[in-house]
């Protein structure tokens, strides 16, 4: 272990202390300087002054606002002496002086006064700043010191030199942990990777619904690697004054580089990273755009020479992000931090149950079974609610009863956010999703089915099948689009085969399938009947991107009818295809669906070996 140098106080603190001292010094000087400048001038009452004028003793008078000074004439006993008096509101004075032929003038601001009035302006702020710095430093305020104040930059990020969070505090997101363990390695021994010329990734995007532990994971990465953790929320940038967002980003990276290796965590990345083409009118939010550009510049700018700075960011709406953010060298890695499945919830419950006094009758596994759709934060909240209830009921320990009541409370709150499914619904969702997966495994060209889940997610999806492209696609051929449409219909097809009826759950699938089919006909010219004509007006600027605003070209009634028929043809054909695939693999459909009902998610190798058994028809 290297011996650490005695920590230097940050520069901000030194400057603060100096200011504090100077402030004190000036204050002392201001109070005592007038007295130090010479012997005090005797003060006389105004009446005596008038008397002396009348007696003709006064030589020269200088009338100030708060003080009149005058000199006695030479031939009298105190000749030449300077006296002062406090003026009263006396309009007769100039006349009186004139009559006696006394030379008088308005007093020039005396040196003393000039000096102290300047000091009066300068000192209080100095003292204020000094005192402020003093307290700021004592309370361990971060790196934004006096220097930053002069640049009028308040600190917008939080810096923690050590986080005590580790991977042990995060449960139920094993895949994400495995992927982030690599980042910890990068931070711990970057040399091992740079030595052989590898480039350490700069940005990792944590994607997942709220409350699943993205922030916690980011902290845990810093904690595991033992590096400082800088965090900031995207929405805070947006609230800043115009023109400051970019400066803050620069400042943040500057500070972080000084502390490298370290982690910068940007929460709610979507707040600054919203796609420029969808975020309202182009250039509608200049401020956000500048901040985003600065972020991109900083990410491109730092390299190996700056040490290992890894930027973790979190979002629950990855689809809204600007593509520029996801390019290589930026947030080119994405880690899914998903709602936990049953086993995951069990582990999370174990973590939090360990922090309260638990009764013997509490069965965490049952609790995990009863809480599908709960994210980590909901489970933490659940345990706390139960503990509160136990305390309210004057119990020594938290009983199962308390948990039951707590679940009801939390579910009532959750039901608005995400749905908690009944057993019947769960079964339907399971078959539906496996239907997507099986058809997808056979038809969807290069996209691999990576995960099936019946853990509800967000508002709309009750379950989902996640397909990951294995390579970047810029062109899709007709067969692939048809495959995609069939995959979209796979869910409904499975419901038809197994339950003989259909539910509302496929609405979104049908929407997307129909859109795709329509675009095949009207945009891509893939219909034999309608030919290579573009029936949409205007440009379709992004590949398969939706632009519902594209107006249709003026077409004859017959053409409109032909388009409708052709679209219907394509969708129905895909539907037949999906049905035949599922009928041919009915046993596998049953098997995977039963498995997923037990575990709620299937992914990784388990899933691949199951999908490898799909027979083509
Ligand atoms: P997110 O950033 O994804 O919205 P947070 O990390 O802020 O979620 O989670 C909020 C809190 O919920 C955490 O501080 C932690 O107490 C709890 N929590 C969430 N997910 C997990 C998890 N996977 N394991 C343990 N605790 C979790
Ligand atoms: Mg968070
Ligand atoms: Zn579906």
Coordinates of C-alpha atoms and ligand atoms in Angstrom, one line a residue:
X1 CA 0.0 0.0 0.0
X2 CA 1.3 3.4 -0.9
X3 CA 1.4 5.9 1.8
X4 CA -0.9 8.7 1.1
X5 CA 0.2 12.3 1.2
X6 CA -1.2 14.5 3.8
X7 CA -4.4 15.7 2.1
X8 CA -4.0 19.2 0.8
X9 CA -7.0 21.5 1.5
X10 CA -8.7 22.2 -1.7
X11 CA -7.9 25.5 -3.3
X12 CA -11.3 26.9 -2.6
X13 CA -10.7 26.5 1.1
X14 CA -7.4 28.3 1.0
X15 CA -8.9 31.2 -0.8
X16 CA -11.8 31.3 1.5
X17 CA -9.6 31.5 4.5
X18 CA -7.5 34.2 3.1
X19 CA -10.6 36.2 2.3
X20 CA -11.8 35.7 5.8
X21 CA -8.6 37.1 7.3
X22 CA -8.5 40.0 4.9
X23 CA -12.1 40.8 5.8
X24 CA -11.3 40.9 9.5
X25 CA -8.2 43.1 8.9
X26 CA -10.1 45.6 6.9
X27 CA -12.8 45.8 9.5
X28 CA -10.3 46.6 12.2
X29 CA -8.6 49.2 10.0
X30 CA -11.9 50.8 9.2
X31 CA -12.9 51.2 12.8
X32 CA -9.6 52.6 14.1
X33 CA -7.9 54.3 11.1
X34 CA -9.5 57.8 11.5
X35 CA -8.2 57.9 15.0
X36 CA -4.8 56.8 13.9
X37 CA -4.4 59.4 11.3
X38 CA -3.8 62.3 13.6
X39 CA -4.7 64.0 16.9
X40 CA -8.5 64.3 17.4
X41 CA -10.1 67.5 16.4
X42 CA -11.9 69.2 19.3
X43 CA -15.6 69.5 18.9
X44 CA -17.4 72.6 20.0
X45 CA -21.1 73.3 20.3
X46 CA -22.7 75.1 17.3
X47 CA -23.7 78.1 19.5
X48 CA -20.1 78.6 20.3
X49 CA -19.2 78.5 16.6
X50 CA -21.8 81.2 15.9
X51 CA -20.4 83.2 18.8
X52 CA -16.9 82.9 17.5
X53 CA -18.1 84.1 14.0
X54 CA -19.8 87.1 15.5
X55 CA -16.7 87.8 17.5
X56 CA -14.7 87.7 14.3
X57 CA -12.5 84.9 15.5
X58 CA -13.2 82.5 12.7
X59 CA -10.8 82.4 9.8
X60 CA -11.7 79.7 7.2
X61 CA -14.8 77.5 7.2
X62 CA -15.4 74.2 5.5
X63 CA -19.0 73.1 5.5
X64 CA -19.5 69.4 5.2
X65 CA -22.7 67.5 5.4
X66 CA -22.2 66.1 8.8
X67 CA -19.5 68.3 10.1
X68 CA -18.3 71.9 9.9
X69 CA -14.6 72.5 10.4
X70 CA -13.1 75.8 10.9
X71 CA -9.9 77.5 11.8
X72 CA -9.4 80.2 14.3
X73 CA -7.7 83.3 13.2
X74 CA -4.1 83.7 14.0
X75 CA -4.1 86.6 16.4
X76 CA -6.4 84.9 19.0
X77 CA -5.2 82.7 21.8
X78 CA -5.9 79.5 20.1
X79 CA -4.9 80.9 16.8
X80 CA -4.6 78.5 13.9
X81 CA -6.4 75.8 15.8
X82 CA -8.9 73.7 13.9
X83 CA -12.2 73.0 15.5
X84 CA -15.3 71.1 14.5
X85 CA -18.9 71.3 15.2
X86 CA -22.0 69.6 14.1
X87 CA -24.1 71.6 11.8
X88 CA -27.7 72.3 12.4
X89 CA -30.2 73.2 9.7
X90 CA -29.2 76.8 9.5
X91 CA -30.0 78.7 6.3
X92 CA -28.6 81.9 7.7
X93 CA -25.1 80.5 8.0
X94 CA -23.8 81.4 4.5
X95 CA -25.2 84.9 4.8
X96 CA -23.6 85.3 8.3
X97 CA -20.3 84.2 7.0
X98 CA -20.4 86.4 4.0
X99 CA -21.3 89.4 6.2
X100 CA -18.2 88.8 8.3
X101 CA -16.1 88.3 5.2
X102 CA -15.2 84.8 6.2
X103 CA -13.8 82.5 3.5
X104 CA -15.9 79.3 3.3
X105 CA -16.4 76.4 1.1
X106 CA -18.2 73.1 1.0
X107 CA -15.9 70.4 2.4
X108 CA -14.3 68.1 -0.1
X109 CA -14.9 64.6 1.1
X110 CA -12.2 64.1 3.6
X111 CA -9.7 61.3 2.8
X112 CA -10.8 59.4 5.8
X113 CA -14.4 59.3 4.7
X114 CA -13.7 58.5 1.2
X115 CA -11.6 55.6 2.4
X116 CA -14.1 54.3 4.8
X117 CA -17.0 54.6 2.4
X118 CA -15.2 52.5 -0.2
X119 CA -14.4 50.0 2.6
X120 CA -18.0 50.1 3.6
X121 CA -18.9 48.8 0.1
X122 CA -16.1 46.3 -0.2
X123 CA -15.8 44.8 3.2
X124 CA -19.2 43.4 4.0
X125 CA -19.3 41.2 0.9
X126 CA -15.8 40.1 1.6
X127 CA -16.6 39.2 5.1
X128 CA -19.7 37.5 3.9
X129 CA -17.9 35.4 1.4
X130 CA -15.2 34.7 3.9
X131 CA -17.6 33.5 6.5
X132 CA -19.5 31.5 4.0
X133 CA -16.5 29.8 2.7
X134 CA -15.4 29.1 6.2
X135 CA -18.6 27.2 7.0
X136 CA -18.8 25.6 3.6
X137 CA -15.4 24.2 4.1
X138 CA -16.0 23.1 7.6
X139 CA -19.1 21.2 6.5
X140 CA -17.0 19.5 3.9
X141 CA -18.6 21.2 0.9
X142 CA -17.3 19.8 -2.3
X143 CA -14.9 21.1 -4.9
X144 CA -16.9 24.1 -6.0
X145 CA -15.2 26.7 -3.9
X146 CA -14.6 30.4 -4.1
X147 CA -13.4 30.1 -7.6
X148 CA -16.6 28.7 -8.8
X149 CA -18.6 31.4 -7.1
X150 CA -16.7 34.0 -9.0
X151 CA -17.7 32.2 -12.2
X152 CA -21.3 32.2 -10.7
X153 CA -21.5 28.4 -10.8
X154 CA -23.3 26.7 -8.0
X155 CA -22.6 23.1 -7.7
X156 CA -25.3 21.0 -9.4
X157 CA -23.7 17.6 -8.9
X158 CA -23.1 15.5 -5.8
X159 CA -19.7 14.1 -5.2
X160 CA -19.2 11.1 -2.9
X161 CA -15.6 10.1 -2.5
X162 CA -16.7 6.7 -1.2
X163 CA -20.0 5.0 -1.5
X164 CA -20.6 2.2 0.9
X165 CA -23.0 0.5 -1.5
X166 CA -21.8 -2.8 -3.0
X167 CA -23.2 -5.4 -5.3
X168 CA -24.4 -7.3 -2.2
X169 CA -27.0 -4.5 -1.6
X170 CA -28.5 -5.1 -5.0
X171 CA -30.4 -8.2 -5.8
X172 CA -32.7 -9.6 -8.5
X173 CA -30.9 -8.1 -11.4
X174 CA -28.2 -10.7 -11.9
X175 CA -27.6 -10.2 -15.6
X176 CA -27.0 -6.5 -15.1
X177 CA -24.7 -7.2 -12.2
X178 CA -22.6 -9.6 -14.4
X179 CA -22.3 -7.0 -17.1
X180 CA -21.4 -4.2 -14.6
X181 CA -18.8 -6.4 -12.9
X182 CA -16.7 -5.9 -16.0
X183 CA -16.9 -2.1 -15.5
X184 CA -15.6 -2.6 -12.0
X185 CA -12.6 -4.4 -13.4
X186 CA -12.0 -1.6 -15.8
X187 CA -12.0 0.9 -12.9
X188 CA -9.9 -1.3 -10.7
X189 CA -7.1 -2.2 -13.1
X190 CA -7.3 -0.2 -16.2
X191 CA -3.7 -1.0 -17.1
X192 CA -4.6 -4.6 -17.7
X193 CA -6.8 -3.6 -20.6
X194 CA -5.0 -0.6 -21.9
X195 CA -1.7 -2.5 -22.0
X196 CA -2.8 -4.7 -24.8
X197 CA -4.3 -1.7 -26.6
X198 CA -8.0 -2.2 -25.6
X199 CA -10.1 0.9 -25.4
X200 CA -12.1 1.0 -22.1
X201 CA -15.7 1.9 -22.7
X202 CA -16.7 5.4 -21.7
X203 CA -20.4 5.2 -21.4
X204 CA -22.9 2.6 -20.1
X205 CA -26.6 3.2 -20.2
X206 CA -28.7 1.6 -17.6
X207 CA -32.2 1.0 -19.0
X208 CA -35.2 0.0 -16.9
X209 CA -38.4 1.0 -15.2
X210 CA -38.3 3.3 -12.2
X211 CA -37.4 1.9 -8.9
X212 CA -35.5 -1.2 -10.2
X213 CA -32.2 -0.1 -8.7
X214 CA -30.4 1.8 -11.5
X215 CA -29.1 4.5 -9.2
X216 CA -28.3 1.9 -6.6
X217 CA -26.4 -0.2 -9.2
X218 CA -24.4 2.8 -10.3
X219 CA -23.4 3.5 -6.7
X220 CA -22.6 -0.1 -6.2
X221 CA -20.2 -0.1 -9.2
X222 CA -18.4 2.9 -7.6
X223 CA -18.4 1.2 -4.2
X224 CA -17.1 -2.1 -5.6
X225 CA -14.3 -0.4 -7.4
X226 CA -13.6 2.0 -4.5
X227 CA -13.7 5.1 -6.7
X228 CA -15.4 8.5 -6.3
X229 CA -19.0 8.9 -7.5
X230 CA -20.3 12.0 -9.1
X231 CA -24.0 12.1 -9.7
X232 CA -26.3 14.6 -11.4
X233 CA -29.8 14.4 -12.7
X234 CA -30.6 15.3 -16.2
X235 CA -33.7 17.2 -15.2
X236 CA -31.6 19.5 -13.0
X237 CA -29.7 20.6 -16.1
X238 CA -32.9 21.6 -17.8
X239 CA -34.0 23.8 -15.0
X240 CA -30.8 25.8 -15.1
X241 CA -30.5 29.3 -16.4
X242 CA -30.0 29.6 -20.1
X243 CA -26.4 29.1 -21.2
X244 CA -25.3 27.5 -18.0
X245 CA -26.1 23.9 -18.7
X246 CA -23.1 23.4 -21.0
X247 CA -20.8 25.1 -18.5
X248 CA -22.0 22.8 -15.8
X249 CA -21.3 19.8 -17.9
X250 CA -17.8 21.1 -18.6
X251 CA -17.2 21.7 -14.9
X252 CA -18.5 18.3 -13.9
X253 CA -16.1 16.6 -16.3
X254 CA -13.2 18.8 -15.2
X255 CA -13.7 17.9 -11.6
X256 CA -14.2 14.2 -12.4
X257 CA -11.0 14.0 -14.4
X258 CA -9.1 15.3 -11.4
X259 CA -10.5 12.4 -9.4
X260 CA -10.0 9.7 -12.0
X261 CA -10.6 6.8 -11.8
X262 CA -14.1 7.7 -11.0
X263 CA -17.7 7.4 -12.1
X264 CA -20.0 10.0 -13.4
X265 CA -23.7 9.1 -13.0
X266 CA -26.3 11.0 -15.1
X267 CA -29.7 10.1 -13.9
X268 CA -32.7 10.8 -16.2
X269 CA -30.5 11.1 -19.2
X270 CA -33.6 11.4 -21.4
X271 CA -34.2 14.9 -19.9
X272 CA -31.2 16.2 -21.8
X273 CA -30.8 13.5 -24.4
X274 CA -34.2 13.6 -26.0
X275 CA -34.0 13.0 -29.6
X276 CA -33.6 16.2 -31.5
X277 CA -36.1 15.3 -34.1
X278 CA -38.9 14.3 -31.7
X279 CA -38.4 16.8 -29.0
X280 CA -40.9 19.3 -30.3
X281 CA -39.9 21.5 -33.2
X282 CA -36.3 21.3 -34.3
X283 CA -34.2 23.5 -32.1
X284 CA -37.2 24.1 -29.9
X285 CA -35.1 23.8 -26.8
X286 CA -31.8 25.4 -27.6
X287 CA -30.6 25.1 -24.0
X288 CA -31.1 21.4 -23.9
X289 CA -29.4 21.0 -27.2
X290 CA -26.4 22.9 -26.1
X291 CA -26.1 20.9 -22.9
X292 CA -26.4 17.7 -24.9
X293 CA -23.8 18.8 -27.4
X294 CA -21.5 19.7 -24.5
X295 CA -22.0 16.2 -23.1
X296 CA -21.2 14.6 -26.4
X297 CA -18.1 16.8 -26.7
X298 CA -16.9 15.9 -23.3
X299 CA -17.5 12.2 -23.9
X300 CA -15.6 12.3 -27.1
X301 CA -12.9 14.5 -25.6
X302 CA -11.6 12.5 -22.7
X303 CA -9.3 9.7 -23.4
X304 CA -6.8 7.4 -21.8
X305 CA -4.6 10.4 -20.8
X306 CA -7.4 11.6 -18.5
X307 CA -7.5 8.3 -16.5
X308 CA -10.5 6.1 -16.4
X309 CA -13.7 8.1 -16.1
X310 CA -16.7 6.0 -16.8
X311 CA -20.1 7.6 -17.4
X312 CA -23.1 5.7 -16.3
X313 CA -26.4 7.0 -17.2
X314 CA -30.0 5.9 -16.4
X315 CA -33.2 6.2 -18.3
X316 CA -36.5 4.5 -18.4
X317 CA -37.3 5.8 -21.9
X318 CA -34.4 4.7 -24.0
X319 CA -36.5 5.0 -27.2
X320 CA -36.6 8.8 -26.8
X321 CA -32.8 9.2 -26.7
X322 CA -31.0 11.0 -29.4
X323 CA -29.2 8.5 -31.6
X324 CA -26.0 10.5 -31.3
X325 CA -25.8 9.5 -27.7
X326 CA -25.7 5.8 -28.5
X327 CA -22.9 5.9 -31.0
X328 CA -19.7 4.0 -30.4
X329 CA -17.4 5.8 -27.9
X330 CA -20.5 7.2 -26.1
X331 CA -23.2 5.2 -24.5
X332 CA -22.5 2.2 -26.6
X333 CA -23.3 -0.3 -24.0
X334 CA -26.8 -0.8 -22.7
X335 CA -27.6 -2.8 -19.6
X336 CA -31.2 -3.8 -18.9
X337 CA -32.1 -3.3 -15.2
X338 CA -35.5 -5.0 -15.2
X339 CA -38.2 -5.6 -12.7
X340 CA -37.2 -8.7 -10.8
X341 CA -38.7 -12.1 -11.3
X342 CA -39.9 -14.3 -8.4
X343 CA -36.4 -15.5 -7.4
X344 CA -35.1 -11.9 -7.6
X345 CA -37.9 -10.6 -5.5
X346 CA -37.2 -13.2 -2.9
X347 CA -33.6 -12.1 -2.7
X348 CA -34.5 -8.4 -2.5
X349 CA -36.9 -9.2 0.3
X350 CA -34.2 -11.1 2.1
X351 CA -32.0 -8.0 2.0
X352 CA -34.6 -5.7 3.5
X353 CA -36.2 -8.3 5.8
X354 CA -32.7 -8.6 7.3
X355 CA -33.0 -5.0 8.5
X356 CA -36.1 -5.5 10.5
X357 CA -37.1 -7.8 13.3
X358 CA -38.8 -10.7 11.6
X359 CA -41.4 -13.0 13.2
X360 CA -41.0 -16.8 12.8
X361 CA -44.2 -17.1 10.7
X362 CA -43.0 -14.8 7.9
X363 CA -42.4 -16.7 4.7
X364 CA -40.4 -14.6 2.2
X365 CA -41.0 -17.0 -0.6
X366 CA -44.7 -16.7 -0.4
X367 CA -44.3 -13.0 -0.3
X368 CA -42.2 -13.1 -3.4
X369 CA -44.9 -15.2 -5.2
X370 CA -47.5 -12.7 -4.2
X371 CA -45.7 -9.6 -5.5
X372 CA -45.3 -9.9 -9.2
X373 CA -44.7 -6.6 -10.8
X374 CA -43.0 -5.1 -7.8
X375 CA -39.7 -3.4 -8.4
X376 CA -36.9 -3.3 -5.9
X377 CA -38.1 0.1 -4.5
X378 CA -41.6 -1.3 -4.0
X379 CA -40.3 -4.3 -2.1
X380 CA -38.1 -2.1 0.1
X381 CA -41.2 0.0 0.7
X382 CA -43.3 -3.1 1.4
X383 CA -41.0 -4.3 4.2
X384 CA -41.0 -0.8 5.7
X385 CA -44.8 -0.6 5.6
X386 CA -45.0 -3.9 7.3
X387 CA -42.6 -2.8 10.0
X388 CA -44.6 0.4 10.6
X389 CA -47.8 -1.6 10.9
X390 CA -46.2 -4.0 13.3
X391 CA -45.0 -1.1 15.4
X392 CA -48.5 0.4 15.3
X393 CA -49.9 -2.9 16.5
X394 CA -47.5 -2.9 19.4
X395 CA -45.8 -6.0 18.1
X396 CA -42.2 -6.9 18.9
X397 CA -41.6 -8.4 15.5
X398 CA -43.0 -8.1 12.0
X399 CA -45.6 -10.8 11.4
X400 CA -46.9 -12.3 8.2
X401 CA -50.2 -10.5 9.0
X402 CA -48.4 -7.2 8.7
X403 CA -47.0 -8.1 5.4
X404 CA -50.3 -9.2 4.1
X405 CA -51.8 -5.8 5.0
X406 CA -48.8 -4.0 3.6
X407 CA -49.1 -5.8 0.3
X408 CA -52.6 -4.6 -0.1
X409 CA -51.6 -1.1 0.6
X410 CA -48.7 -1.1 -1.8
X411 CA -50.6 -2.9 -4.5
X412 CA -53.4 -0.3 -4.3
X413 CA -50.8 2.3 -5.0
X414 CA -49.1 0.3 -7.6
X415 CA -52.1 -0.6 -9.6
X416 CA -52.1 2.8 -11.1
X417 CA -48.5 2.5 -12.2
X418 CA -48.2 -1.1 -13.3
X419 CA -50.6 -3.9 -13.2
X420 CA -50.6 -6.8 -11.0
X421 CA -52.0 -9.8 -12.8
X422 CA -54.5 -12.4 -11.7
X423 CA -53.5 -16.1 -12.2
X424 CA -55.8 -16.4 -15.3
X425 CA -54.3 -13.3 -16.9
X426 CA -50.8 -14.4 -16.1
X427 CA -51.5 -17.7 -17.9
X428 CA -52.8 -15.9 -21.0
X429 CA -49.8 -13.5 -21.0
X430 CA -47.4 -16.5 -20.7
X431 CA -48.8 -18.3 -23.7
X432 CA -49.0 -15.0 -25.6
X433 CA -45.4 -14.1 -25.0
X434 CA -44.1 -17.6 -25.8
X435 CA -46.1 -17.4 -29.0
X436 CA -44.1 -14.3 -30.0
X437 CA -40.9 -16.0 -29.0
X438 CA -41.5 -19.2 -31.0
X439 CA -42.6 -17.4 -34.2
X440 CA -39.7 -14.9 -33.7
X441 CA -37.2 -17.7 -33.3
X442 CA -38.1 -19.1 -36.8
X443 CA -38.9 -16.0 -38.8
X444 CA -37.2 -12.8 -37.5
X445 CA -34.1 -12.7 -39.6
X446 CA -31.1 -11.6 -37.6
X447 CA -32.9 -10.6 -34.4
X448 CA -32.4 -13.1 -31.6
X449 CA -35.1 -13.6 -28.9
X450 CA -33.2 -12.7 -25.8
X451 CA -35.7 -12.7 -23.0
X452 CA -39.3 -13.6 -22.3
X453 CA -41.0 -12.2 -19.3
X454 CA -44.4 -12.1 -17.8
X455 CA -43.4 -9.5 -15.2
X456 CA -45.6 -6.5 -16.0
X457 CA -43.8 -3.6 -17.3
X458 CA -44.9 0.0 -17.4
X459 CA -48.4 1.0 -18.3
X460 CA -49.1 -1.0 -21.3
X461 CA -47.1 -4.3 -21.5
X462 CA -48.3 -7.1 -19.3
X463 CA -45.4 -9.2 -20.4
X464 CA -42.9 -8.9 -23.2
X465 CA -40.5 -10.7 -25.5
X466 CA -37.3 -9.0 -26.0
X467 CA -35.5 -9.3 -29.3
X468 CA -32.0 -8.1 -29.6
X469 CA -30.5 -7.4 -33.0
X470 CA -27.3 -9.3 -33.4
X471 CA -26.0 -6.7 -35.9
X472 CA -26.8 -3.2 -37.0
X473 CA -29.5 -3.2 -39.6
X474 CA -30.0 -0.5 -42.1
X475 CA -31.9 -2.4 -44.7
X476 CA -34.6 -5.0 -44.1
X477 CA -35.7 -7.2 -46.9
X478 CA -39.3 -8.1 -47.6
X479 CA -38.9 -11.6 -46.0
X480 CA -37.7 -10.1 -42.8
X481 CA -40.5 -7.6 -42.6
X482 CA -43.0 -10.4 -43.2
X483 CA -41.2 -12.4 -40.5
X484 CA -41.6 -9.4 -38.1
X485 CA -45.2 -9.1 -38.8
X486 CA -45.7 -12.8 -38.2
X487 CA -43.8 -12.5 -34.9
X488 CA -46.1 -9.6 -33.9
X489 CA -49.1 -11.8 -34.6
X490 CA -47.5 -14.8 -32.8
X491 CA -49.0 -13.7 -29.4
X492 CA -52.5 -13.5 -30.6
X493 CA -52.1 -16.8 -32.6
X494 CA -51.0 -18.6 -29.4
X495 CA -54.1 -17.3 -27.5
X496 CA -56.3 -18.6 -30.3
X497 CA -54.7 -22.0 -30.3
X498 CA -54.6 -22.5 -26.6
X499 CA -57.7 -20.7 -25.3
X500 CA -59.7 -20.6 -28.5
X501 CA -60.5 -17.0 -27.8
X502 CA -58.7 -13.7 -28.0
X503 CA -58.1 -10.9 -25.5
X504 CA -57.5 -7.3 -25.8
X505 CA -53.9 -7.8 -25.0
X506 CA -52.9 -8.0 -28.6
X507 CA -54.1 -4.6 -29.6
X508 CA -50.7 -3.0 -29.7
X509 CA -49.2 -6.0 -31.6
X510 CA -51.9 -5.6 -34.3
X511 CA -51.3 -1.9 -34.5
X512 CA -47.7 -2.4 -35.2
X513 CA -48.2 -5.3 -37.6
X514 CA -50.7 -3.3 -39.6
X515 CA -48.4 -0.3 -39.7
X516 CA -45.6 -2.4 -41.0
X517 CA -47.7 -4.0 -43.7
X518 CA -49.1 -0.7 -44.8
X519 CA -45.6 0.7 -45.1
X520 CA -44.5 -2.3 -47.2
X521 CA -47.2 -1.4 -49.6
X522 CA -47.2 2.4 -49.6
X523 CA -43.6 3.3 -48.8
X524 CA -41.3 0.5 -49.7
X525 CA -43.0 -0.5 -52.9
X526 CA -43.0 -4.2 -51.9
X527 CA -46.4 -5.0 -53.3
X528 CA -46.6 -6.8 -56.6
X529 CA -50.0 -5.5 -57.3
X530 CA -49.4 -1.9 -56.5
X531 CA -45.9 -1.8 -57.9
X532 CA -42.9 0.3 -56.9
X533 CA -44.8 3.5 -56.2
X534 CA -44.6 5.6 -53.1
X535 CA -48.1 6.3 -51.9
X536 CA -46.9 8.2 -49.0
X537 CA -46.1 11.9 -49.6
X538 CA -42.9 13.3 -48.4
X539 CA -39.8 11.6 -47.2
X540 CA -39.7 8.8 -44.8
X541 CA -36.5 9.9 -43.1
X542 CA -35.7 7.1 -40.8
X543 CA -35.6 3.4 -41.5
X544 CA -38.8 1.9 -40.3
X545 CA -39.3 5.0 -38.2
X546 CA -42.9 6.0 -37.7
X547 CA -44.0 9.2 -39.1
X548 CA -47.8 9.2 -38.7
X549 CA -48.0 12.7 -40.1
X550 CA -47.0 11.6 -43.6
X551 CA -50.0 12.4 -45.7
X552 CA -51.1 9.9 -48.3
X553 CA -50.7 11.0 -51.9
X554 CA -53.9 11.7 -53.8
X555 CA -55.0 8.3 -55.0
X556 CA -58.0 7.1 -56.9
X557 CA -60.7 5.2 -55.0
X558 CA -59.6 2.0 -56.7
X559 CA -56.0 2.5 -55.6
X560 CA -57.1 3.2 -52.0
X561 CA -59.1 0.1 -52.1
X562 CA -56.2 -1.9 -53.6
X563 CA -53.9 -0.7 -50.8
X564 CA -56.3 -1.7 -48.1
X565 CA -56.7 -5.2 -49.7
X566 CA -53.0 -5.6 -50.1
X567 CA -52.3 -4.6 -46.5
X568 CA -55.0 -7.0 -45.3
X569 CA -53.5 -9.8 -47.4
X570 CA -50.1 -9.3 -45.9
X571 CA -51.3 -9.3 -42.3
X572 CA -53.6 -12.3 -42.8
X573 CA -50.9 -14.3 -44.5
X574 CA -48.5 -13.6 -41.6
X575 CA -51.2 -14.6 -39.2
X576 CA -51.6 -18.0 -41.0
X577 CA -47.9 -18.4 -40.9
X578 CA -47.8 -17.7 -37.2
X579 CA -50.6 -20.2 -36.5
X580 CA -49.0 -22.9 -38.5
X581 CA -45.7 -22.5 -36.7
X582 CA -47.3 -22.7 -33.3
X583 CA -49.5 -25.6 -34.2
X584 CA -46.4 -27.4 -35.4
X585 CA -44.6 -26.7 -32.1
X586 CA -47.5 -27.0 -29.7
X587 CA -45.7 -29.2 -27.2
X588 CA -42.8 -26.8 -27.0
X589 CA -45.3 -23.9 -26.6
X590 CA -46.9 -25.7 -23.6
X591 CA -43.5 -26.6 -22.1
X592 CA -42.0 -23.1 -22.2
X593 CA -45.2 -21.5 -21.1
X594 CA -45.4 -23.7 -18.0
X595 CA -41.8 -23.0 -17.2
X596 CA -42.3 -19.3 -17.5
X597 CA -45.4 -19.4 -15.3
X598 CA -43.1 -20.8 -12.6
X599 CA -40.1 -18.5 -13.0
X600 CA -41.7 -15.5 -14.7
X601 CA -38.7 -14.8 -16.9
X602 CA -36.5 -17.0 -19.1
X603 CA -33.4 -15.7 -20.7
X604 CA -29.8 -16.5 -21.5
X605 CA -28.8 -20.1 -22.2
X606 CA -31.9 -21.6 -20.8
X607 CA -33.9 -19.7 -23.4
X608 CA -31.6 -20.4 -26.2
X609 CA -31.6 -24.2 -25.7
X610 CA -35.4 -24.2 -25.5
X611 CA -35.7 -22.1 -28.7
X612 CA -33.2 -24.3 -30.5
X613 CA -35.9 -27.0 -30.4
X614 CA -38.3 -25.1 -32.5
X615 CA -39.2 -27.1 -35.7
X616 CA -39.7 -25.2 -38.9
X617 CA -42.9 -25.9 -40.7
Ligands
LIG1 P1 -34.0 3.6 -10.0 O1 -32.8 4.5 -10.0 O2 -33.9 2.5 -10.9 O3 -35.3 4.4 -10.2 P2 -33.2 3.3 -7.3 O4 -31.9 2.8 -7.4 O5 -33.3 4.8 -7.0 O6 -34.1 3.0 -8.6 O7 -34.0 2.5 -6.2 C1 -34.6 3.1 -5.1 C2 -34.4 2.2 -3.9 O8 -35.1 1.0 -4.0 C3 -33.0 1.9 -3.6 O9 -32.3 2.8 -2.9 C4 -33.1 0.6 -2.9 O10 -33.4 0.8 -1.5 C5 -34.3 0.0 -3.5 N1 -34.0 -1.0 -4.6 C6 -34.4 -0.8 -5.9 N2 -34.0 -1.8 -6.6 C7 -33.3 -2.7 -5.8 C8 -32.6 -3.9 -6.0 N3 -32.6 -4.5 -7.2 N4 -32.0 -4.5 -4.9 C9 -32.1 -3.9 -3.7 N5 -32.7 -2.8 -3.5 C10 -33.3 -2.1 -4.5
LIG2 MG1 -32.8 6.5 -9.9
LIG3 ZN1 -47.9 -9.3 -27.8

